[in-house]
PDB file of C-alpha atoms and ligand atoms in Angstrom:
ATOM      1  CA  MET A 855       0.000   0.000   0.000  1.00  0.00           C
ATOM      2  CA  LYS A 856       1.306   3.475  -0.870  1.00  0.00           C
ATOM      3  CA  THR A 857       1.739   6.335   1.589  1.00  0.00           C
ATOM      4  CA  VAL A 858       0.890   9.995   1.095  1.00  0.00           C
ATOM      5  CA  LEU A 859       2.034  12.899   3.245  1.00  0.00           C
ATOM      6  CA  VAL A 860      -0.344  15.852   3.117  1.00  0.00           C
ATOM      7  CA  THR A 861       1.019  18.949   4.832  1.00  0.00           C
ATOM      8  CA  GLY A 862      -1.568  21.159   6.520  1.00  0.00           C
ATOM      9  CA  ALA A 863      -4.151  18.380   6.427  1.00  0.00           C
ATOM     10  CA  SER A 864      -5.990  19.392   9.595  1.00  0.00           C
ATOM     11  CA  ARG A 865      -8.393  21.733   7.788  1.00  0.00           C
ATOM     12  CA  GLY A 866      -9.613  23.050   4.430  1.00  0.00           C
ATOM     13  CA  LEU A 867      -8.096  21.795   1.202  1.00  0.00           C
ATOM     14  CA  GLY A 868      -5.528  19.543   2.935  1.00  0.00           C
ATOM     15  CA  ARG A 869      -8.305  17.693   4.758  1.00  0.00           C
ATOM     16  CA  SER A 870     -10.107  16.965   1.468  1.00  0.00           C
ATOM     17  CA  ILE A 871      -6.860  15.842  -0.171  1.00  0.00           C
ATOM     18  CA  ALA A 872      -6.221  13.396   2.693  1.00  0.00           C
ATOM     19  CA  LEU A 873      -9.781  12.032   2.330  1.00  0.00           C
ATOM     20  CA  LYS A 874      -9.394  11.637  -1.439  1.00  0.00           C
ATOM     21  CA  PHE A 875      -6.224   9.540  -1.015  1.00  0.00           C
ATOM     22  CA  ALA A 876      -7.833   7.500   1.800  1.00  0.00           C
ATOM     23  CA  GLU A 877     -10.739   6.678  -0.550  1.00  0.00           C
ATOM     24  CA  ASN A 878      -8.089   5.399  -2.952  1.00  0.00           C
ATOM     25  CA  ASN A 879      -6.385   3.111  -0.420  1.00  0.00           C
ATOM     26  CA  TYR A 880      -3.357   5.160   0.527  1.00  0.00           C
ATOM     27  CA  ASN A 881      -1.938   5.170   4.029  1.00  0.00           C
ATOM     28  CA  ILE A 882      -2.323   8.749   5.188  1.00  0.00           C
ATOM     29  CA  VAL A 883       0.062  11.044   7.035  1.00  0.00           C
ATOM     30  CA  ILE A 884      -1.863  14.014   8.419  1.00  0.00           C
ATOM     31  CA  ASN A 885       0.533  16.860   9.148  1.00  0.00           C
ATOM     32  CA  TYR A 886      -0.723  19.807  11.185  1.00  0.00           C
ATOM     33  CA  ASN A 887       0.787  22.693  13.117  1.00  0.00           C
ATOM     34  CA  ASN A 888      -1.833  24.203  15.476  1.00  0.00           C
ATOM     35  CA  SER A 889      -5.149  22.408  14.873  1.00  0.00           C
ATOM     36  CA  LYS A 890      -4.617  19.245  16.932  1.00  0.00           C
ATOM     37  CA  ASP A 891      -8.333  18.550  17.545  1.00  0.00           C
ATOM     38  CA  GLU A 892      -9.176  18.840  13.844  1.00  0.00           C
ATOM     39  CA  ALA A 893      -6.244  16.573  12.910  1.00  0.00           C
ATOM     40  CA  GLN A 894      -7.356  13.944  15.444  1.00  0.00           C
ATOM     41  CA  GLU A 895     -10.963  14.178  14.286  1.00  0.00           C
ATOM     42  CA  LEU A 896      -9.809  13.521  10.703  1.00  0.00           C
ATOM     43  CA  GLU A 897      -7.687  10.567  11.861  1.00  0.00           C
ATOM     44  CA  LYS A 898     -10.726   9.071  13.587  1.00  0.00           C
ATOM     45  CA  TYR A 899     -12.955   9.655  10.576  1.00  0.00           C
ATOM     46  CA  ILE A 900     -10.510   7.986   8.175  1.00  0.00           C
ATOM     47  CA  LYS A 901      -9.923   5.019  10.491  1.00  0.00           C
ATOM     48  CA  ASN A 902     -13.694   4.511  10.860  1.00  0.00           C
ATOM     49  CA  ASN A 903     -14.406   4.724   7.152  1.00  0.00           C
ATOM     50  CA  TYR A 904     -11.424   3.335   5.253  1.00  0.00           C
ATOM     51  CA  LYS A 905      -9.139   0.323   5.601  1.00  0.00           C
ATOM     52  CA  VAL A 906      -5.930   2.350   5.646  1.00  0.00           C
ATOM     53  CA  GLU A 907      -3.401   3.324   8.277  1.00  0.00           C
ATOM     54  CA  VAL A 908      -3.138   6.884   9.558  1.00  0.00           C
ATOM     55  CA  LEU A 909      -0.262   8.730  11.179  1.00  0.00           C
ATOM     56  CA  VAL A 910      -0.792  12.199  12.651  1.00  0.00           C
ATOM     57  CA  ILE A 911       2.304  14.381  12.972  1.00  0.00           C
ATOM     58  CA  LYS A 912       2.596  17.856  14.423  1.00  0.00           C
ATOM     59  CA  ALA A 913       5.327  19.726  12.563  1.00  0.00           C
ATOM     60  CA  ASP A 914       5.829  23.292  11.464  1.00  0.00           C
ATOM     61  CA  VAL A 915       6.804  22.936   7.802  1.00  0.00           C
ATOM     62  CA  SER A 916       9.044  26.000   8.055  1.00  0.00           C
ATOM     63  CA  ASN A 917      11.171  24.360  10.777  1.00  0.00           C
ATOM     64  CA  GLU A 918      13.937  22.194   9.299  1.00  0.00           C
ATOM     65  CA  ILE A 919      14.406  19.964  12.361  1.00  0.00           C
ATOM     66  CA  GLU A 920      10.675  19.310  12.646  1.00  0.00           C
ATOM     67  CA  VAL A 921      10.437  18.471   8.936  1.00  0.00           C
ATOM     68  CA  LYS A 922      13.431  16.134   9.133  1.00  0.00           C
ATOM     69  CA  ASN A 923      11.947  14.383  12.178  1.00  0.00           C
ATOM     70  CA  MET A 924       8.556  14.112  10.464  1.00  0.00           C
ATOM     71  CA  LEU A 925      10.074  12.324   7.468  1.00  0.00           C
ATOM     72  CA  ASN A 926      12.040   9.979   9.754  1.00  0.00           C
ATOM     73  CA  GLU A 927       8.855   9.119  11.627  1.00  0.00           C
ATOM     74  CA  ILE A 928       7.025   8.380   8.359  1.00  0.00           C
ATOM     75  CA  ILE A 929       9.807   6.123   7.087  1.00  0.00           C
ATOM     76  CA  ASN A 930       9.998   4.313  10.440  1.00  0.00           C
ATOM     77  CA  LYS A 931       6.291   3.515  10.274  1.00  0.00           C
ATOM     78  CA  PHE A 932       5.589   2.971   6.573  1.00  0.00           C
ATOM     79  CA  ASN A 933       9.072   2.395   5.128  1.00  0.00           C
ATOM     80  CA  SER A 934       8.292   4.787   2.272  1.00  0.00           C
ATOM     81  CA  VAL A 935       6.716   8.067   1.306  1.00  0.00           C
ATOM     82  CA  ASP A 936       5.271   7.702  -2.171  1.00  0.00           C
ATOM     83  CA  VAL A 937       3.399  10.973  -2.603  1.00  0.00           C
ATOM     84  CA  VAL A 938       3.892  14.361  -0.959  1.00  0.00           C
ATOM     85  CA  VAL A 939       1.337  17.131  -1.239  1.00  0.00           C
ATOM     86  CA  ASN A 940       2.828  20.450  -0.152  1.00  0.00           C
ATOM     87  CA  ASN A 941      -0.427  22.088   0.852  1.00  0.00           C
ATOM     88  CA  ALA A 942       0.303  23.920   4.141  1.00  0.00           C
ATOM     89  CA  GLY A 943      -0.094  27.634   3.637  1.00  0.00           C
ATOM     90  CA  ILE A 944      -0.987  30.918   5.270  1.00  0.00           C
ATOM     91  CA  ALA A 945      -2.090  34.372   4.149  1.00  0.00           C
ATOM     92  CA  ILE A 946      -2.056  37.569   6.192  1.00  0.00           C
ATOM     93  CA  ASP A 947      -3.951  40.164   4.151  1.00  0.00           C
ATOM     94  CA  THR A 948      -3.421  43.825   5.023  1.00  0.00           C
ATOM     95  CA  ILE A 949      -2.998  47.140   3.285  1.00  0.00           C
ATOM     96  CA  PHE A 950       0.537  47.853   2.027  1.00  0.00           C
ATOM     97  CA  GLU A 951       1.379  50.361   4.797  1.00  0.00           C
ATOM     98  CA  ASP A 952       0.581  47.765   7.469  1.00  0.00           C
ATOM     99  CA  LYS A 953       2.727  45.007   5.981  1.00  0.00           C
ATOM    100  CA  THR A 954       5.599  44.017   8.273  1.00  0.00           C
ATOM    101  CA  ILE A 955       8.853  42.252   7.624  1.00  0.00           C
ATOM    102  CA  ASP A 956       7.954  39.660  10.295  1.00  0.00           C
ATOM    103  CA  ASN A 957       4.706  38.720   8.590  1.00  0.00           C
ATOM    104  CA  PHE A 958       6.339  38.744   5.165  1.00  0.00           C
ATOM    105  CA  HIS A 959       8.961  36.292   6.482  1.00  0.00           C
ATOM    106  CA  LYS A 960       6.302  34.134   8.125  1.00  0.00           C
ATOM    107  CA  ILE A 961       4.402  33.789   4.849  1.00  0.00           C
ATOM    108  CA  LEU A 962       7.531  33.025   2.792  1.00  0.00           C
ATOM    109  CA  ASP A 963       8.800  30.608   5.447  1.00  0.00           C
ATOM    110  CA  THR A 964       5.566  28.619   5.540  1.00  0.00           C
ATOM    111  CA  ASN A 965       4.468  28.682   1.899  1.00  0.00           C
ATOM    112  CA  LEU A 966       7.785  28.639   0.050  1.00  0.00           C
ATOM    113  CA  ILE A 967      10.547  27.457   2.419  1.00  0.00           C
ATOM    114  CA  GLY A 968       8.123  24.859   3.837  1.00  0.00           C
ATOM    115  CA  THR A 969       7.567  23.453   0.340  1.00  0.00           C
ATOM    116  CA  PHE A 970      11.322  23.400  -0.249  1.00  0.00           C
ATOM    117  CA  LEU A 971      12.111  21.675   3.077  1.00  0.00           C
ATOM    118  CA  VAL A 972       9.461  18.964   2.819  1.00  0.00           C
ATOM    119  CA  SER A 973      10.463  18.285  -0.812  1.00  0.00           C
ATOM    120  CA  LYS A 974      14.133  18.123   0.151  1.00  0.00           C
ATOM    121  CA  TYR A 975      13.710  15.591   2.967  1.00  0.00           C
ATOM    122  CA  ALA A 976      11.010  13.499   1.257  1.00  0.00           C
ATOM    123  CA  SER A 977      12.804  13.302  -2.097  1.00  0.00           C
ATOM    124  CA  LYS A 978      15.821  11.754  -0.364  1.00  0.00           C
ATOM    125  CA  TYR A 979      13.724   8.628   0.330  1.00  0.00           C
ATOM    126  CA  MET A 980      11.944   8.777  -3.027  1.00  0.00           C
ATOM    127  CA  LEU A 981      15.273   8.847  -4.885  1.00  0.00           C
ATOM    128  CA  GLU A 982      16.456   5.767  -2.971  1.00  0.00           C
ATOM    129  CA  LYS A 983      13.379   3.948  -4.298  1.00  0.00           C
ATOM    130  CA  LYS A 984      13.686   5.650  -7.708  1.00  0.00           C
ATOM    131  CA  GLU A 985      10.002   6.487  -7.505  1.00  0.00           C
ATOM    132  CA  GLY A 986       7.886   9.298  -6.143  1.00  0.00           C
ATOM    133  CA  ASN A 987       5.505  12.096  -6.710  1.00  0.00           C
ATOM    134  CA  ILE A 988       5.345  15.656  -5.395  1.00  0.00           C
ATOM    135  CA  ILE A 989       2.411  18.011  -5.847  1.00  0.00           C
ATOM    136  CA  ASN A 990       2.789  21.609  -4.748  1.00  0.00           C
ATOM    137  CA  ILE A 991      -0.190  23.827  -4.028  1.00  0.00           C
ATOM    138  CA  SER A 992       0.410  27.312  -5.371  1.00  0.00           C
ATOM    139  CA  SER A 993      -2.407  29.682  -6.359  1.00  0.00           C
ATOM    140  CA  THR A 994      -3.603  31.741  -9.306  1.00  0.00           C
ATOM    141  CA  ASN A 995      -2.265  34.617  -7.149  1.00  0.00           C
ATOM    142  CA  GLY A 996       1.202  33.297  -7.992  1.00  0.00           C
ATOM    143  CA  ILE A 997       0.550  33.917 -11.699  1.00  0.00           C
ATOM    144  CA  ASP A 998      -1.551  37.084 -11.842  1.00  0.00           C
ATOM    145  CA  THR A 999      -1.861  39.811  -9.270  1.00  0.00           C
ATOM    146  CA  TYR A1000      -5.387  40.626  -8.268  1.00  0.00           C
ATOM    147  CA  TYR A1001      -5.121  42.028  -4.840  1.00  0.00           C
ATOM    148  CA  PRO A1002      -2.211  44.098  -3.422  1.00  0.00           C
ATOM    149  CA  TYR A1003      -3.427  43.203   0.111  1.00  0.00           C
ATOM    150  CA  SER A1004      -1.806  39.790  -0.441  1.00  0.00           C
ATOM    151  CA  MET A1005       1.397  40.837  -2.253  1.00  0.00           C
ATOM    152  CA  ASP A1006       3.501  38.795   0.218  1.00  0.00           C
ATOM    153  CA  TYR A1007       1.322  35.700  -0.255  1.00  0.00           C
ATOM    154  CA  ASP A1008       1.383  36.188  -4.051  1.00  0.00           C
ATOM    155  CA  ALA A1009       5.202  36.379  -4.041  1.00  0.00           C
ATOM    156  CA  SER A1010       5.389  33.150  -2.010  1.00  0.00           C
ATOM    157  CA  LYS A1011       3.069  31.387  -4.467  1.00  0.00           C
ATOM    158  CA  ALA A1012       5.049  32.635  -7.494  1.00  0.00           C
ATOM    159  CA  GLY A1013       8.081  31.121  -5.746  1.00  0.00           C
ATOM    160  CA  VAL A1014       6.280  27.773  -5.410  1.00  0.00           C
ATOM    161  CA  ILE A1015       5.729  27.735  -9.189  1.00  0.00           C
ATOM    162  CA  SER A1016       9.410  28.397  -9.831  1.00  0.00           C
ATOM    163  CA  LEU A1017      10.429  25.768  -7.275  1.00  0.00           C
ATOM    164  CA  THR A1018       8.157  23.219  -8.968  1.00  0.00           C
ATOM    165  CA  LYS A1019       9.787  23.745 -12.360  1.00  0.00           C
ATOM    166  CA  ASN A1020      13.302  23.442 -10.922  1.00  0.00           C
ATOM    167  CA  LEU A1021      12.455  20.369  -8.828  1.00  0.00           C
ATOM    168  CA  SER A1022      10.867  18.622 -11.796  1.00  0.00           C
ATOM    169  CA  LYS A1023      14.242  18.914 -13.566  1.00  0.00           C
ATOM    170  CA  GLU A1024      16.398  18.209 -10.517  1.00  0.00           C
ATOM    171  CA  LEU A1025      14.495  15.084  -9.456  1.00  0.00           C
ATOM    172  CA  SER A1026      13.905  13.649 -12.919  1.00  0.00           C
ATOM    173  CA  PRO A1027      13.494  11.018 -14.223  1.00  0.00           C
ATOM    174  CA  TYR A1028      12.285   9.262 -11.090  1.00  0.00           C
ATOM    175  CA  ILE A1029      10.077  11.805  -9.348  1.00  0.00           C
ATOM    176  CA  ARG A1030       7.311  13.731 -11.048  1.00  0.00           C
ATOM    177  CA  VAL A1031       6.800  17.213  -9.589  1.00  0.00           C
ATOM    178  CA  ASN A1032       3.711  19.231 -10.481  1.00  0.00           C
ATOM    179  CA  CYS A1033       1.863  22.243  -9.194  1.00  0.00           C
ATOM    180  CA  VAL A1034      -1.813  23.085  -8.823  1.00  0.00           C
ATOM    181  CA  CYS A1035      -2.902  26.727  -8.872  1.00  0.00           C
ATOM    182  CA  PRO A1036      -6.401  26.930  -7.458  1.00  0.00           C
ATOM    183  CA  GLY A1037      -8.510  30.042  -7.712  1.00  0.00           C
ATOM    184  CA  TRP A1038     -10.901  30.788  -4.843  1.00  0.00           C
ATOM    185  CA  ILE A1039     -11.837  27.822  -2.619  1.00  0.00           C
ATOM    186  CA  ASN A1040     -14.465  27.701   0.124  1.00  0.00           C
ATOM    187  CA  THR A1041     -12.162  27.291   3.152  1.00  0.00           C
ATOM    188  CA  ASP A1042     -11.296  29.111   6.376  1.00  0.00           C
ATOM    189  CA  MET A1043      -8.644  31.070   4.489  1.00  0.00           C
ATOM    190  CA  ASN A1044     -11.414  33.199   2.989  1.00  0.00           C
ATOM    191  CA  LYS A1045     -13.709  33.453   5.985  1.00  0.00           C
ATOM    192  CA  GLU A1046     -12.688  37.063   6.776  1.00  0.00           C
ATOM    193  CA  LEU A1047     -13.388  38.391   3.259  1.00  0.00           C
ATOM    194  CA  ASP A1048     -16.228  40.885   3.090  1.00  0.00           C
ATOM    195  CA  LYS A1049     -19.456  40.005   1.309  1.00  0.00           C
ATOM    196  CA  ASP A1050     -19.130  42.622  -1.440  1.00  0.00           C
ATOM    197  CA  TYR A1051     -15.605  41.501  -2.301  1.00  0.00           C
ATOM    198  CA  ILE A1052     -16.732  37.845  -2.474  1.00  0.00           C
ATOM    199  CA  GLU A1053     -19.561  38.858  -4.823  1.00  0.00           C
ATOM    200  CA  GLU A1054     -17.223  40.868  -7.017  1.00  0.00           C
ATOM    201  CA  GLU A1055     -14.737  37.973  -7.241  1.00  0.00           C
ATOM    202  CA  THR A1056     -17.485  35.396  -7.857  1.00  0.00           C
ATOM    203  CA  ASN A1057     -18.728  37.430 -10.814  1.00  0.00           C
ATOM    204  CA  LYS A1058     -15.295  37.247 -12.438  1.00  0.00           C
ATOM    205  CA  ILE A1059     -15.363  33.425 -12.420  1.00  0.00           C
ATOM    206  CA  ASN A1060     -16.972  31.802 -15.472  1.00  0.00           C
ATOM    207  CA  LEU A1061     -18.528  29.097 -13.282  1.00  0.00           C
ATOM    208  CA  LYS A1062     -19.903  31.841 -10.975  1.00  0.00           C
ATOM    209  CA  ARG A1063     -18.876  30.163  -7.735  1.00  0.00           C
ATOM    210  CA  PHE A1064     -15.861  29.374  -5.537  1.00  0.00           C
ATOM    211  CA  ALA A1065     -14.522  25.792  -5.685  1.00  0.00           C
ATOM    212  CA  GLU A1066     -15.372  23.209  -3.071  1.00  0.00           C
ATOM    213  CA  PRO A1067     -12.139  21.759  -1.603  1.00  0.00           C
ATOM    214  CA  MET A1068     -12.865  18.287  -3.027  1.00  0.00           C
ATOM    215  CA  GLU A1069     -12.918  19.736  -6.578  1.00  0.00           C
ATOM    216  CA  ILE A1070      -9.265  20.699  -6.108  1.00  0.00           C
ATOM    217  CA  ALA A1071      -8.420  17.465  -4.254  1.00  0.00           C
ATOM    218  CA  ASN A1072      -9.670  15.477  -7.281  1.00  0.00           C
ATOM    219  CA  VAL A1073      -7.120  17.241  -9.494  1.00  0.00           C
ATOM    220  CA  VAL A1074      -4.314  16.676  -6.974  1.00  0.00           C
ATOM    221  CA  TYR A1075      -5.159  12.973  -6.876  1.00  0.00           C
ATOM    222  CA  PHE A1076      -5.168  12.802 -10.683  1.00  0.00           C
ATOM    223  CA  LEU A1077      -1.639  14.279 -10.780  1.00  0.00           C
ATOM    224  CA  ALA A1078      -0.419  11.670  -8.294  1.00  0.00           C
ATOM    225  CA  SER A1079      -2.000   8.810 -10.219  1.00  0.00           C
ATOM    226  CA  ASP A1080      -0.619   6.752 -13.105  1.00  0.00           C
ATOM    227  CA  GLU A1081      -3.236   8.427 -15.316  1.00  0.00           C
ATOM    228  CA  ALA A1082      -0.884  11.422 -15.188  1.00  0.00           C
ATOM    229  CA  SER A1083       2.286   9.395 -15.834  1.00  0.00           C
ATOM    230  CA  TYR A1084       3.591  11.846 -18.476  1.00  0.00           C
ATOM    231  CA  VAL A1085       2.614  15.031 -16.606  1.00  0.00           C
ATOM    232  CA  ASN A1086       5.749  16.581 -15.113  1.00  0.00           C
ATOM    233  CA  GLY A1087       6.716  20.158 -14.272  1.00  0.00           C
ATOM    234  CA  SER A1088       3.185  21.292 -15.081  1.00  0.00           C
ATOM    235  CA  ILE A1089       1.432  24.245 -13.563  1.00  0.00           C
ATOM    236  CA  LEU A1090      -2.248  23.405 -13.594  1.00  0.00           C
ATOM    237  CA  ILE A1091      -4.760  26.238 -13.112  1.00  0.00           C
ATOM    238  CA  VAL A1092      -8.037  25.167 -11.495  1.00  0.00           C
ATOM    239  CA  ASP A1093     -10.042  28.360 -11.102  1.00  0.00           C
ATOM    240  CA  GLY A1094     -13.429  27.802 -12.723  1.00  0.00           C
ATOM    241  CA  GLY A1095     -12.321  29.806 -15.778  1.00  0.00           C
ATOM    242  CA  LYS A1096     -11.775  33.563 -16.049  1.00  0.00           C
TER     243      LYS A1096
HETATM  244  P1  NAP B1017      -6.781  26.843   5.581  1.00  0.00           P
HETATM  245  O1  NAP B1017      -8.171  26.355   5.611  1.00  0.00           O
HETATM  246  O2  NAP B1017      -6.409  28.113   6.287  1.00  0.00           O
HETATM  247  O3  NAP B1017      -5.802  25.660   6.062  1.00  0.00           O
HETATM  248  C1  NAP B1017      -4.415  25.854   6.095  1.00  0.00           C
HETATM  249  C2  NAP B1017      -3.753  24.585   6.543  1.00  0.00           C
HETATM  250  O4  NAP B1017      -2.326  24.805   6.535  1.00  0.00           O
HETATM  251  C3  NAP B1017      -4.138  24.167   7.943  1.00  0.00           C
HETATM  252  O5  NAP B1017      -4.305  22.775   7.989  1.00  0.00           O
HETATM  253  C4  NAP B1017      -2.919  24.580   8.775  1.00  0.00           C
HETATM  254  O6  NAP B1017      -2.688  23.730   9.896  1.00  0.00           O
HETATM  255  C5  NAP B1017      -1.802  24.374   7.782  1.00  0.00           C
HETATM  256  N1  NAP B1017      -0.598  25.131   8.150  1.00  0.00           N
HETATM  257  C6  NAP B1017      -0.437  26.470   8.202  1.00  0.00           C
HETATM  258  N2  NAP B1017       0.816  26.775   8.598  1.00  0.00           N
HETATM  259  C7  NAP B1017       1.453  25.584   8.780  1.00  0.00           C
HETATM  260  C8  NAP B1017       2.779  25.238   9.180  1.00  0.00           C
HETATM  261  N3  NAP B1017       3.695  26.173   9.458  1.00  0.00           N
HETATM  262  N4  NAP B1017       3.090  23.921   9.258  1.00  0.00           N
HETATM  263  C9  NAP B1017       2.178  22.958   8.976  1.00  0.00           C
HETATM  264  N5  NAP B1017       0.906  23.239   8.604  1.00  0.00           N
HETATM  265  C10 NAP B1017       0.562  24.541   8.514  1.00  0.00           C
HETATM  266  O7  NAP B1017      -6.309  27.099   4.060  1.00  0.00           O
HETATM  267  P2  NAP B1017      -6.713  26.352   2.717  1.00  0.00           P
HETATM  268  O8  NAP B1017      -7.590  27.260   1.970  1.00  0.00           O
HETATM  269  O9  NAP B1017      -7.123  24.961   2.976  1.00  0.00           O
HETATM  270  O10 NAP B1017      -5.302  26.390   1.992  1.00  0.00           O
HETATM  271  C11 NAP B1017      -4.579  25.218   1.638  1.00  0.00           C
HETATM  272  C12 NAP B1017      -3.593  25.577   0.550  1.00  0.00           C
HETATM  273  O11 NAP B1017      -4.317  26.021  -0.620  1.00  0.00           O
HETATM  274  C13 NAP B1017      -2.650  26.732   0.924  1.00  0.00           C
HETATM  275  O12 NAP B1017      -1.368  26.487   0.405  1.00  0.00           O
HETATM  276  C14 NAP B1017      -3.283  27.917   0.219  1.00  0.00           C
HETATM  277  O13 NAP B1017      -2.360  28.934  -0.032  1.00  0.00           O
HETATM  278  C15 NAP B1017      -3.796  27.264  -1.045  1.00  0.00           C
HETATM  279  N6  NAP B1017      -4.840  28.005  -1.741  1.00  0.00           N
HETATM  280  C16 NAP B1017      -5.993  28.328  -1.112  1.00  0.00           C
HETATM  281  C17 NAP B1017      -6.972  29.045  -1.805  1.00  0.00           C
HETATM  282  C18 NAP B1017      -8.268  29.445  -1.172  1.00  0.00           C
HETATM  283  O14 NAP B1017      -9.036  30.207  -1.795  1.00  0.00           O
HETATM  284  N7  NAP B1017      -8.611  28.972   0.018  1.00  0.00           N
HETATM  285  C19 NAP B1017      -6.748  29.404  -3.137  1.00  0.00           C
HETATM  286  C20 NAP B1017      -5.545  29.046  -3.753  1.00  0.00           C
HETATM  287  C21 NAP B1017      -4.599  28.333  -3.049  1.00  0.00           C
HETATM  288  P3  NAP B1017      -2.977  24.147  11.431  1.00  0.00           P
HETATM  289  O15 NAP B1017      -4.335  24.788  11.479  1.00  0.00           O
HETATM  290  O16 NAP B1017      -2.881  22.835  12.113  1.00  0.00           O
HETATM  291  O17 NAP B1017      -1.878  25.087  11.827  1.00  0.00           O
END
């Protein structure tokens, strides 16, 4: 049985990605940082509904020691990590004048350095097996700029796209590395947005709605599957059309 590590799986998109892989008979590693209760609830749900094993690991993806320990723990239990989904991410939206260097660092450290660190330590084991799959979650914000309030987040997501392209070369031919750029998704990340802004953004989307997390998880699963065996270094936009 294969094993998938989903970073930031306690809530939102990561939770749906973990469920999608559980449905498809993967052993699941649920990584979380703060939301212990949510991570444990997901563990319980998966164990009650699917015949797969689950490992819950608290680790801050921006902390090298914690990431290294997380990968060791996964290998000790499952003896391999076949798929990694670098999903953990944060946004701290504010007007330009209120942006701080500390918050800018925090966003880059989590979204970009976190993706680098997890890829670095996981690919070590994947290369030993000459097999593996990495899917990075960027955002359409990493391609186009819509919203100067999130210029720090957008820069981190542009970095994830660049990292994906380099990793797909560096880790070839054994590991496929791809990137998904979702548009708006109905998750906690958007719960503070005001109603008028949501309406304005919804009107720009051809499908006239935000995505449900499982609609993005389905695409992530496709990229990890053999159906996508020739997809490598791709940046896949999933935004309902614009
Ligand atoms: P969310 O509901 O806020 O969930 C974020 C997840 O990331 C949580 O599970 C959180 O875990 C985890 N996380 C944050 N910092 C972490 C850290 N340092 N180490 C480990 N885990 C950490 O957000 P979401 O909407 O599901 O976002 C998931 C991904 O999709 C992110 O990369 C985001 O940028 C991207 N995305 C989202 C949208 C959108 O509209 N929502 C659009 C495009 C792309 P804890 O709560 O346990 O700390």
